[in-house]
Coordinates of C-alpha atoms in Angstrom, one line a residue:
D7 CA -17.5 28.8 18.7
L8 CA -19.8 30.1 16.0
E9 CA -18.5 31.2 12.6
E10 CA -21.1 33.8 12.0
D11 CA -23.1 36.4 13.9
I12 CA -26.4 35.0 15.1
Y13 CA -29.0 37.1 16.9
M14 CA -32.1 36.0 18.7
E15 CA -34.9 37.6 20.7
Q16 CA -34.4 37.9 24.4
P17 CA -35.5 34.9 26.4
E18 CA -38.9 35.2 28.0
G19 CA -38.6 36.3 31.6
L20 CA -35.3 38.2 31.0
V21 CA -36.8 41.2 29.3
K22 CA -36.4 44.4 31.3
P23 CA -39.1 47.1 30.9
G24 CA -38.0 49.6 28.2
E25 CA -35.6 47.1 26.6
E26 CA -38.1 44.9 24.8
K27 CA -36.6 45.7 21.4
L28 CA -33.1 44.6 22.3
V29 CA -31.8 41.3 20.9
C30 CA -29.0 38.9 22.0
R31 CA -26.0 37.9 20.0
L32 CA -25.1 34.3 20.5
R33 CA -21.5 33.5 21.5
K34 CA -21.9 29.8 21.5
S35 CA -24.0 27.3 19.7
L36 CA -27.5 26.7 21.1
Y37 CA -29.5 23.5 21.2
G38 CA -32.0 23.5 18.3
L39 CA -29.9 26.0 16.2
K40 CA -29.5 24.8 12.6
Q41 CA -25.7 25.3 12.9
A42 CA -25.5 23.3 16.2
P43 CA -24.8 19.9 14.6
R44 CA -21.9 21.2 12.4
Q45 CA -20.4 23.0 15.4
W46 CA -20.6 19.8 17.5
Y47 CA -19.0 17.8 14.7
K48 CA -16.1 20.3 14.3
Q49 CA -15.4 20.1 18.1
F50 CA -15.6 16.2 18.0
D51 CA -13.4 16.0 14.9
S52 CA -10.8 18.3 16.6
Y53 CA -10.8 16.2 19.7
M54 CA -10.4 12.9 17.8
L55 CA -7.4 14.3 15.9
K56 CA -5.9 15.6 19.2
I57 CA -6.1 12.1 20.8
G58 CA -4.3 10.5 17.9
Y59 CA -7.0 9.3 15.6
Q60 CA -6.9 9.8 11.8
R61 CA -10.0 10.8 9.8
C62 CA -10.6 8.6 6.8
E63 CA -10.0 10.5 3.6
Y64 CA -13.0 8.8 2.0
D65 CA -15.6 9.2 4.8
C66 CA -15.2 12.1 7.3
C67 CA -17.2 10.2 9.9
V68 CA -14.7 7.3 10.2
Y69 CA -11.7 7.5 12.5
V70 CA -8.9 5.0 12.8
Q71 CA -6.1 4.7 15.3
C72 CA -3.1 2.4 14.4
R73 CA -0.5 2.3 17.1
D74 CA 2.6 0.1 17.2
G75 CA 2.0 -3.2 18.9
H76 CA -1.8 -2.6 19.1
P77 CA -4.5 -3.7 16.7
P78 CA -6.4 -0.8 15.0
I79 CA -9.4 0.8 16.6
I80 CA -12.1 2.1 14.3
L81 CA -14.8 4.6 15.3
L82 CA -17.8 5.2 13.0
L83 CA -20.0 8.2 13.6
Y84 CA -23.5 8.6 12.3
V85 CA -25.6 11.6 13.5
D86 CA -25.6 11.0 17.2
D87 CA -24.6 7.3 17.2
M88 CA -21.1 5.7 17.4
L89 CA -19.8 2.3 16.7
I90 CA -16.4 1.4 18.0
A91 CA -14.7 -1.7 16.6
G92 CA -11.4 -3.3 17.7
S93 CA -10.0 -6.5 18.9
N94 CA -8.4 -5.2 22.1
M95 CA -11.0 -4.5 24.7
D96 CA -8.6 -2.4 26.9
D97 CA -8.1 0.0 23.9
I98 CA -11.8 0.3 23.4
V99 CA -12.4 1.0 27.1
E100 CA -9.7 3.7 27.0
L101 CA -11.4 5.3 24.0
K102 CA -14.7 5.3 25.7
R103 CA -13.1 6.8 28.8
L104 CA -11.6 9.6 26.7
L105 CA -14.9 10.3 25.0
G106 CA -16.6 10.5 28.4
R107 CA -14.6 13.6 29.3

């Protein structure tokens, strides 16, 4: 999950006597870590591409899906907010269901 080695002090309450100087290497992103938003975005981006959306080449936070016989659906991402636009409510509901997984 992480692209670099990150170490932290042992969490309070989990330190064994005699092992106070040991540290923990993180294997996954942790809330509050400065790398956490980037890791979240990379996972989100990968999922959106997997479910058939295309990332806009001019803005990496805009995703569009154009399927034959369906009007396009556009998803805009800004920090932790999303805006979904489309004229077919069933397609929007389906996208929201997929994002809820």
